[in-house]
PDB file of C-alpha atoms in Angstrom:
ATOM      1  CA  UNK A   1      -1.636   6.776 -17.578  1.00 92.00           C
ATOM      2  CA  UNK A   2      -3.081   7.834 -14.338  1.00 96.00           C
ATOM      3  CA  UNK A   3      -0.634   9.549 -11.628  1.00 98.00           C
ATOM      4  CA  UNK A   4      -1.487  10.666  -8.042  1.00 98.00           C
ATOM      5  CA  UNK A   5      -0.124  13.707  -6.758  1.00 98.00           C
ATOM      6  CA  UNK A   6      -0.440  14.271  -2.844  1.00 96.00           C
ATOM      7  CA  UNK A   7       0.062  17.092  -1.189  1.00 95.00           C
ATOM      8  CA  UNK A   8      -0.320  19.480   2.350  1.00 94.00           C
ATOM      9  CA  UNK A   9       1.179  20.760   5.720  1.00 95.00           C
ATOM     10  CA  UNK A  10       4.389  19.112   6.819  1.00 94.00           C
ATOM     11  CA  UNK A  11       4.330  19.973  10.023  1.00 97.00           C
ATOM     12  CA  UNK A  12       1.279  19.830  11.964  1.00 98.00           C
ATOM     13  CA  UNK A  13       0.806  21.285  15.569  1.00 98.00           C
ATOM     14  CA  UNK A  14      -0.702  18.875  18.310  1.00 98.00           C
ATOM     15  CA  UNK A  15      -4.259  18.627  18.811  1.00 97.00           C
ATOM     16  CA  UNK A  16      -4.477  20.140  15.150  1.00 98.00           C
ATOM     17  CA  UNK A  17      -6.255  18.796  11.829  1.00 98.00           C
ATOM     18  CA  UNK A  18      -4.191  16.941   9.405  1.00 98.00           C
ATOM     19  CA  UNK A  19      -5.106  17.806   5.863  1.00 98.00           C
ATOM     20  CA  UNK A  20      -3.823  16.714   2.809  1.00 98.00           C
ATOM     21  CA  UNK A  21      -4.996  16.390  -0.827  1.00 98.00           C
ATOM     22  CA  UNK A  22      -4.219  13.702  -3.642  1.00 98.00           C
ATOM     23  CA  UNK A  23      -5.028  15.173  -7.142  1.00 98.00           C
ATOM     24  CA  UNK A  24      -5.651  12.348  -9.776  1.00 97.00           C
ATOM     25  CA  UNK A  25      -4.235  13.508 -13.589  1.00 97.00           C
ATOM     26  CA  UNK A  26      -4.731  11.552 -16.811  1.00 96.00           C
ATOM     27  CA  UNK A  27      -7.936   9.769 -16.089  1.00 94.00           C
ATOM     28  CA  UNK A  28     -11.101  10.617 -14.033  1.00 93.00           C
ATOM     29  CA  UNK A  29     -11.924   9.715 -10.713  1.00 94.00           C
ATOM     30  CA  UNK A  30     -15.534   8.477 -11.434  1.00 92.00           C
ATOM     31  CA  UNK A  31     -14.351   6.343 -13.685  1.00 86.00           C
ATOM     32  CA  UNK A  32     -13.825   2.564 -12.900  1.00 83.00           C
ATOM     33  CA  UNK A  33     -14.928   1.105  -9.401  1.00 90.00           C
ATOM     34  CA  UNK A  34     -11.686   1.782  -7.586  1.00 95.00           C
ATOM     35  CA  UNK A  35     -10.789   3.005  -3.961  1.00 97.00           C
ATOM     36  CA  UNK A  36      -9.406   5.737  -3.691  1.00 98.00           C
ATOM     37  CA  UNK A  37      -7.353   5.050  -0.570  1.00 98.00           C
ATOM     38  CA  UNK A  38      -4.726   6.802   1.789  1.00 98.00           C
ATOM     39  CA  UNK A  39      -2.558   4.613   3.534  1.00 98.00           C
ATOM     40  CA  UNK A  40       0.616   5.670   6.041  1.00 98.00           C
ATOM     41  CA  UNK A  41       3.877   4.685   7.186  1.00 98.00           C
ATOM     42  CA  UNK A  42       5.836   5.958  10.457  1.00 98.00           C
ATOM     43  CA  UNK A  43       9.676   6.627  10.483  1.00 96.00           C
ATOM     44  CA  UNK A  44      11.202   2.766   9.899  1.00 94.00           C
ATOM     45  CA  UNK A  45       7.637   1.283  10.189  1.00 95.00           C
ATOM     46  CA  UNK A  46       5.371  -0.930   8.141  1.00 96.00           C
ATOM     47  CA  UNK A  47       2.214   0.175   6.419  1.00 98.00           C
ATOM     48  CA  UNK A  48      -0.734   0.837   7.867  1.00 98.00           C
ATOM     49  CA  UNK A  49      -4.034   1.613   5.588  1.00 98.00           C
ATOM     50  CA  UNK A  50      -6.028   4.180   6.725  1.00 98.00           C
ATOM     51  CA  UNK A  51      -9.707   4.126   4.761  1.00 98.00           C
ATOM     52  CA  UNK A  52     -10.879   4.683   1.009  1.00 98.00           C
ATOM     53  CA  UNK A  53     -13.481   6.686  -0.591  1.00 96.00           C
ATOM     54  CA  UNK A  54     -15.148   5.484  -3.862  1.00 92.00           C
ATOM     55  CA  UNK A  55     -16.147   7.938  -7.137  1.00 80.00           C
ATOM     56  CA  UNK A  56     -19.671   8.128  -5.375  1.00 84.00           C
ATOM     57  CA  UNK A  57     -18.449   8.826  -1.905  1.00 89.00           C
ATOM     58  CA  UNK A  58     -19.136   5.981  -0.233  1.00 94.00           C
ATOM     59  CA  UNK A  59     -15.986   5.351   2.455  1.00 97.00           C
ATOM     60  CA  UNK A  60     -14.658   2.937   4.968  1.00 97.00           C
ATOM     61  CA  UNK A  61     -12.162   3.342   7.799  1.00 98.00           C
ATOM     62  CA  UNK A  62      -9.603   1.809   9.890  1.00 98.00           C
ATOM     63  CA  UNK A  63     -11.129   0.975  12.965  1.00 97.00           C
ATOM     64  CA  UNK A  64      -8.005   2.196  15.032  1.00 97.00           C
ATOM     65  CA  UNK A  65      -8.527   5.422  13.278  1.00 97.00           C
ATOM     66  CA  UNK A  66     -12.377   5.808  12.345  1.00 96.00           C
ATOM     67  CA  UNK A  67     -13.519   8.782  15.189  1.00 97.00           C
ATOM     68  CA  UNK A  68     -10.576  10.702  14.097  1.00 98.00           C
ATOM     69  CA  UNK A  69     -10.807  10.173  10.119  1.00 98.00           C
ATOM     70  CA  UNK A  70     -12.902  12.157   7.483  1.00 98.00           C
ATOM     71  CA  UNK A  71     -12.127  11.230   3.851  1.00 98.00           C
ATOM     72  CA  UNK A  72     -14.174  12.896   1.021  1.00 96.00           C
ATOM     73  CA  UNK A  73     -14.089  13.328  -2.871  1.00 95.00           C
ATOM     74  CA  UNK A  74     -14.068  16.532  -5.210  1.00 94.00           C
ATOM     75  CA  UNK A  75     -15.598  15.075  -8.689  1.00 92.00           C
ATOM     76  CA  UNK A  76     -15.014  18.403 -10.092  1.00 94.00           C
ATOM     77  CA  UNK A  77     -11.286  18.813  -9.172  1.00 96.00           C
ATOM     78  CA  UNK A  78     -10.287  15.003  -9.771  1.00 96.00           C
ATOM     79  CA  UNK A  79      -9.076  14.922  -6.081  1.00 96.00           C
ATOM     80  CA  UNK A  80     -10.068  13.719  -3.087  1.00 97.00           C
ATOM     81  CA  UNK A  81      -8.725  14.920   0.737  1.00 98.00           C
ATOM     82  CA  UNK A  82      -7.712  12.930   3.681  1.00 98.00           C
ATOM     83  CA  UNK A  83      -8.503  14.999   7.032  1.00 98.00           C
ATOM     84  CA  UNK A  84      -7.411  13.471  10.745  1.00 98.00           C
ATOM     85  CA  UNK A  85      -8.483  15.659  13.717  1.00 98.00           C
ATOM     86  CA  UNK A  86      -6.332  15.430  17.209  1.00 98.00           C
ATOM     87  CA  UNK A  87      -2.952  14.449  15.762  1.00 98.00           C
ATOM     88  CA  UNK A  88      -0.392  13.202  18.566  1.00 98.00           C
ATOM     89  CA  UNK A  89       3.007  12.465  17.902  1.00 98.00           C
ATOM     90  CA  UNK A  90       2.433   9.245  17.003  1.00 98.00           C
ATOM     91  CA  UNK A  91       0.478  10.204  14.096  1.00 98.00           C
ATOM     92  CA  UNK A  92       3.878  11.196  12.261  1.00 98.00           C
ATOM     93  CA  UNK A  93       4.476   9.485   8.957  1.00 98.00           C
ATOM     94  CA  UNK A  94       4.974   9.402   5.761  1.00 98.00           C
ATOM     95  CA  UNK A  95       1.022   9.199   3.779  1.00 98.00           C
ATOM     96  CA  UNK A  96       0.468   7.726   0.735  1.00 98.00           C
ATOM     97  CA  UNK A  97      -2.419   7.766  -1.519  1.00 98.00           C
ATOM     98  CA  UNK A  98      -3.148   5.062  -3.852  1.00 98.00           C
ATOM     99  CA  UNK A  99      -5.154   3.641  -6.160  1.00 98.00           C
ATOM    100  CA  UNK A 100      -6.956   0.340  -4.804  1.00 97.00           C
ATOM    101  CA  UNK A 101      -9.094  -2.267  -6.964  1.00 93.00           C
ATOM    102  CA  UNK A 102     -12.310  -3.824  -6.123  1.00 91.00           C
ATOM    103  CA  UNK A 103     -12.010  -7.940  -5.396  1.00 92.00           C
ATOM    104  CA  UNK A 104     -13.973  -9.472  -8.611  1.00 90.00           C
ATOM    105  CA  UNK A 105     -12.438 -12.371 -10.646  1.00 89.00           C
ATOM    106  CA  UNK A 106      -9.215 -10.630  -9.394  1.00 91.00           C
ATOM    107  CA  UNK A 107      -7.655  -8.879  -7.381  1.00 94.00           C
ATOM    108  CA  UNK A 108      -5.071  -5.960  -9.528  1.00 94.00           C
ATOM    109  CA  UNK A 109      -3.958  -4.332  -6.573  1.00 96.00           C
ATOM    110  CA  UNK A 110      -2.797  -1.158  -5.188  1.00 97.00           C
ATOM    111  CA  UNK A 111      -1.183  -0.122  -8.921  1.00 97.00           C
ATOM    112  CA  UNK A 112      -0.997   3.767  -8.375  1.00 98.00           C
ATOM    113  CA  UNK A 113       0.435   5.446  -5.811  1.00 98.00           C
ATOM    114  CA  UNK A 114       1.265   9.257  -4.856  1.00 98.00           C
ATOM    115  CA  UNK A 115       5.346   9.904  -4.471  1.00 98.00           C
ATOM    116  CA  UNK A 116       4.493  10.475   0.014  1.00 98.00           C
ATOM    117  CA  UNK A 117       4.237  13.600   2.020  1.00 98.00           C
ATOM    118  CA  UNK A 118       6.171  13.221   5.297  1.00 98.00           C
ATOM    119  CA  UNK A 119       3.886  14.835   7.990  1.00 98.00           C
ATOM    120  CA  UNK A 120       5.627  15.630  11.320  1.00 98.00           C
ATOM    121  CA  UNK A 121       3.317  16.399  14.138  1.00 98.00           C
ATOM    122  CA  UNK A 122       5.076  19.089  16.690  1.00 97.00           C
ATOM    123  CA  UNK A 123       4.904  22.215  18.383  1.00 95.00           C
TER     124      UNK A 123
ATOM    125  CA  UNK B   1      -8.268  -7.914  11.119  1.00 96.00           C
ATOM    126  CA  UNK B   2      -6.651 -10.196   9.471  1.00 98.00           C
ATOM    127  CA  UNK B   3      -3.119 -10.620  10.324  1.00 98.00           C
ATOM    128  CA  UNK B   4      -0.447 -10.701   7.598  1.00 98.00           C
ATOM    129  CA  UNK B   5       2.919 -12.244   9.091  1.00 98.00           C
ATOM    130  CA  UNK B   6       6.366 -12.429   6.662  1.00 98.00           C
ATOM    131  CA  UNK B   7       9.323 -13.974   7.183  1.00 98.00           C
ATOM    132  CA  UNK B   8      12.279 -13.436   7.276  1.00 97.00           C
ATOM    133  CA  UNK B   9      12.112 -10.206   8.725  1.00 98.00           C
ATOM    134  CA  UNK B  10      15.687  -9.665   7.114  1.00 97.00           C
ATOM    135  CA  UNK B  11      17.592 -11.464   4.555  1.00 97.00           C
ATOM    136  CA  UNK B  12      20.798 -11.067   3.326  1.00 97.00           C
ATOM    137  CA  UNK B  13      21.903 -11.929   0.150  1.00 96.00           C
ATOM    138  CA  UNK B  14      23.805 -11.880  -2.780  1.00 96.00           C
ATOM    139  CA  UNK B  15      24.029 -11.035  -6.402  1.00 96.00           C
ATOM    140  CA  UNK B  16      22.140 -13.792  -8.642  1.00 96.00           C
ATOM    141  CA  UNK B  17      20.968 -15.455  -5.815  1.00 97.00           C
ATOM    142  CA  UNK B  18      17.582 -16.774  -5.273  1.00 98.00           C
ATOM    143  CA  UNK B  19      14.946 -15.203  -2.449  1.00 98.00           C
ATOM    144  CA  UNK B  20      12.156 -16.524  -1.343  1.00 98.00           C
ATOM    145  CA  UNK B  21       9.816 -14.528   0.978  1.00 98.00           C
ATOM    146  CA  UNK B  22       7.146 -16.048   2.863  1.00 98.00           C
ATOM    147  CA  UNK B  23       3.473 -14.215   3.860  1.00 98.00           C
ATOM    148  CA  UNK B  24       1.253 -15.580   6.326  1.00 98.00           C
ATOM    149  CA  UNK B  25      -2.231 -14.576   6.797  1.00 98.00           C
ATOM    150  CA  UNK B  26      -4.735 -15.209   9.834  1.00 98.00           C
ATOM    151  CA  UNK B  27      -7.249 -16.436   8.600  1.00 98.00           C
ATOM    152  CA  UNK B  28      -7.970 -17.792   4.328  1.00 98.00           C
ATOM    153  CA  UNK B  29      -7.454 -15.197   1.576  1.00 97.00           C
ATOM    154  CA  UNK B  30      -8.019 -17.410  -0.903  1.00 97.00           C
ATOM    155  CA  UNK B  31      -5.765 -15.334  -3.432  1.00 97.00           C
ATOM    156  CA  UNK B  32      -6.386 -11.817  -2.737  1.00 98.00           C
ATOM    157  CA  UNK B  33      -2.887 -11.087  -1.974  1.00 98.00           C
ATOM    158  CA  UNK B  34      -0.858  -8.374  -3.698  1.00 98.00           C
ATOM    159  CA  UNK B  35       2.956  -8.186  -3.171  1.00 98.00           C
ATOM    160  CA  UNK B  36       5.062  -4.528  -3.308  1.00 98.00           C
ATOM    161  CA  UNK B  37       8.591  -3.570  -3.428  1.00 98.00           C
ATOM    162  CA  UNK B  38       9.789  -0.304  -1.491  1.00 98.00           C
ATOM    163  CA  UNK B  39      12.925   1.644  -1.876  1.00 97.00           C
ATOM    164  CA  UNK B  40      14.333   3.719   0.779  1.00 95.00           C
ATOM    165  CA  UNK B  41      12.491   7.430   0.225  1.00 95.00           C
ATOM    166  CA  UNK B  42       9.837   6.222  -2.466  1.00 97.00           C
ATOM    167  CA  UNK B  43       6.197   4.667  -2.420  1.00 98.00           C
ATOM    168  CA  UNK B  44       5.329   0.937  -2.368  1.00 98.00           C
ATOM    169  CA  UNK B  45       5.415  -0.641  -5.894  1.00 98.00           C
ATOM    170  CA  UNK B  46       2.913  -3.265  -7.532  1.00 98.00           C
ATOM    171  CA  UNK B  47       4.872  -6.198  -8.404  1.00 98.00           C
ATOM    172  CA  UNK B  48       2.439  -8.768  -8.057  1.00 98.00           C
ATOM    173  CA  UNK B  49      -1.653  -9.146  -7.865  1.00 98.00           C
ATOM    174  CA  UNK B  50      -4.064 -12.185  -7.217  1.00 97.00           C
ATOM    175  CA  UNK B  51      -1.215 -13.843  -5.428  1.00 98.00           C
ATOM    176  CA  UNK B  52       0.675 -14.865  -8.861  1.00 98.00           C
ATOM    177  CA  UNK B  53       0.311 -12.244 -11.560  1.00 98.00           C
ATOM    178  CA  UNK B  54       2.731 -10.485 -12.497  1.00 98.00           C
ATOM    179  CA  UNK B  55       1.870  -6.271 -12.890  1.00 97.00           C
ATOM    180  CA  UNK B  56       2.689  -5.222 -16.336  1.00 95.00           C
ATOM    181  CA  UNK B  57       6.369  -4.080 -16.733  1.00 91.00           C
ATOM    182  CA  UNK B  58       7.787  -5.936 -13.864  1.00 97.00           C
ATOM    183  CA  UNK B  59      10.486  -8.125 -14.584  1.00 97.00           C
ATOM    184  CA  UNK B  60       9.891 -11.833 -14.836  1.00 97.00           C
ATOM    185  CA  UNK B  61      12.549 -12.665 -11.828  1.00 98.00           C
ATOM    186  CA  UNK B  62       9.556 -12.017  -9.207  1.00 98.00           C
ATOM    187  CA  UNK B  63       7.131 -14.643  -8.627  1.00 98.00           C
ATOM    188  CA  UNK B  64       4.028 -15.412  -6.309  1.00 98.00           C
ATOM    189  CA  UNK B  65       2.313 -18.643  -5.276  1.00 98.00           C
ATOM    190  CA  UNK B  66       0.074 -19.393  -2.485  1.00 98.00           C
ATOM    191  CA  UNK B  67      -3.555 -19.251  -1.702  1.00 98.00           C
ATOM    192  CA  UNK B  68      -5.380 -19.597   1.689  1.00 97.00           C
ATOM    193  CA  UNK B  69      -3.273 -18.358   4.051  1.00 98.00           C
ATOM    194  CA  UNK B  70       0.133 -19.626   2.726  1.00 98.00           C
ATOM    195  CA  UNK B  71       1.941 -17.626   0.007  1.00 98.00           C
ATOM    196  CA  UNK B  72       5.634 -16.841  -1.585  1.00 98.00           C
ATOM    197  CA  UNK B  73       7.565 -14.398  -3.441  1.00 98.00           C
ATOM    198  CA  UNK B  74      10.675 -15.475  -5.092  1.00 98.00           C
ATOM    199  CA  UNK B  75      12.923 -13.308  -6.316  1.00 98.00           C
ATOM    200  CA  UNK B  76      15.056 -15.094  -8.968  1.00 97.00           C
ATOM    201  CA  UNK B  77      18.712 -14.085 -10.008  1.00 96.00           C
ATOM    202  CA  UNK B  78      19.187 -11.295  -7.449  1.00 97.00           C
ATOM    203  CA  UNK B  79      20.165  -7.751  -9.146  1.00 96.00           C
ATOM    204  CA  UNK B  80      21.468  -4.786  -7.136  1.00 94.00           C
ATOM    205  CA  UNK B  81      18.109  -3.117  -8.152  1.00 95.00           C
ATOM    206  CA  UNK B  82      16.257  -5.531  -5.955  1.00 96.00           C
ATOM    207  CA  UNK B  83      17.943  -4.377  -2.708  1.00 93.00           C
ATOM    208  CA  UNK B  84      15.012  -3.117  -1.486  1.00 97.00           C
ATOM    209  CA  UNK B  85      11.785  -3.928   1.400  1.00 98.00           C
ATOM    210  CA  UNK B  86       9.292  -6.438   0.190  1.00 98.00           C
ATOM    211  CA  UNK B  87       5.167  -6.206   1.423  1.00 98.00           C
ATOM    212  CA  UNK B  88       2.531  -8.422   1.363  1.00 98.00           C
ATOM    213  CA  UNK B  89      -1.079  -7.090   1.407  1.00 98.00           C
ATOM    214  CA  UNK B  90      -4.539  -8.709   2.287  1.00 98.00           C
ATOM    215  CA  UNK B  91      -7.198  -7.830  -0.071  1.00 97.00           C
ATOM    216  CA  UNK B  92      -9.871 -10.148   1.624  1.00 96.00           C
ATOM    217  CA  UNK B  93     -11.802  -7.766   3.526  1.00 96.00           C
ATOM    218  CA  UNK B  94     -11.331  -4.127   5.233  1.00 96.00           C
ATOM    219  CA  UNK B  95      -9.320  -3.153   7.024  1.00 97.00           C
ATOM    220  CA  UNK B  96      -6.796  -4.009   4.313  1.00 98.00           C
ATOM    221  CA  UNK B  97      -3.422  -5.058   5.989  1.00 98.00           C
ATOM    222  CA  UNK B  98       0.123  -5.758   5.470  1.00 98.00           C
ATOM    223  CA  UNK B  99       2.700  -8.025   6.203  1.00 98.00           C
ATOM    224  CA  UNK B 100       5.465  -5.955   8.287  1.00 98.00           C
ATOM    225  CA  UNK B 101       7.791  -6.520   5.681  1.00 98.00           C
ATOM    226  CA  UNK B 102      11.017  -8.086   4.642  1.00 98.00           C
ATOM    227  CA  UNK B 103      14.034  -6.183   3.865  1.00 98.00           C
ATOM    228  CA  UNK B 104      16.720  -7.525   1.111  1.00 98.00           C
ATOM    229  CA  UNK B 105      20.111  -6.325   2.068  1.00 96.00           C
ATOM    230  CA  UNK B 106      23.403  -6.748  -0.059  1.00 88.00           C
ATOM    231  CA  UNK B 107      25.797  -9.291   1.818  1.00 88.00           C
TER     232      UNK B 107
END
């Protein structure tokens, strides 16, 4: 059964890098064609999906987000790393990362997700 | 984007009663709509995929229906378990998106 664990900083200073890592355990990351996705949620907000990477590093981004988002995959350490440069206030939140499914004959879903890592952005 | 819009925004309820949450989208889905449950502290929960199915271990009180832009999630026989916020999610096309969800709260 495959679990996500994500992890990093808590507190992040202004202006900084925001940097954390989701390690996937009991399956590989190359296998299957999912999206390996990291998605957010501020304090008493809704959700708000930030990009994917795939198993062969292809990505896509949130538009509100894209100048300021890097995501990228370590085959070798069944992770993959979420990185977003300039952090304000406003990007304080709770992230996720999940595991997202490709739209074939269905659609399964985001069916995995990591447990959260609040990030606070302060000085 | 596509614009996910749910309603109510709030519902209160009671034990055994029947829910019904509704999920709006901006433009058609057909059914690539996914519906989650979230408790207060933990991550979003699968409960239902392709608009109707029903993820694997989740109990047979939730349903979907819906495809286009119209869709529901009913929550049959209420249990204090279910007390929780309720998300609909757009699988159409990227940016995916959610509904701002629904909380259930105990009347």
């Amino acid at each position: 059964q495959v679990q996500l664990q994500d992890s990093g900083p808590g507190l992040v200073k202004p202006s900084e890098t925001l940097s954390l890592t989701c390690t996937v355990s009991g399956g590989s990351i190359t296998s299957g064609s999912f999206y390996w996705t990291w998605i957010r949620q501020p304090p008493g907000k809704g959700l708000e999906w930030i990009g994917y990477i795939s198993y062969s590093g292809s990505t896509d981004y949130n538009p509100s987000l894209k100048s300021r988002v890097t995501i990228s995959v370590d085959t070798s350490k069944n992770q993959f790393t979420l990185k977003l440069s300039s952090v304000t206030a406003a990007d304080t939140a709770v992230y996720f990362c999940a595991r997202d499914s490709p739209v074939r004959r269905y659609y399964y879903g985001m069916d995995v997700w990591g447990q959260g890592t609040t990030v606070t952005v302060s000085s | 984007d596509i614009q996910m819009t749910q309603s109510p925004s709030f519902v209160s309820a009671s034990v055994g009663d029947r829910v019904i949450i509704t999920c709006r989208a901006s433009q058609g889905i057909s059914t690539w709509l996914a519906w989650y449950q979230q408790r207060p502290g933990k991550a979003p929960k699968l409960l239902i995929y392709s608009a109707s199915s029903l993820q694997s271990v989740v109990s047979s009180r939730f349903s979907g229906s819906g495809s286009g832009t119209d869709f529901t999630l009913t929550i049959s026989n209420l249990q204090p378990e279910d007390f929780a916020t309720y998300f609909c999610q757009q699988a159409n096309s990227f940016p995916r998106t959610f509904g701002q969800g629904t909380k259930v709260e105990i009347k």
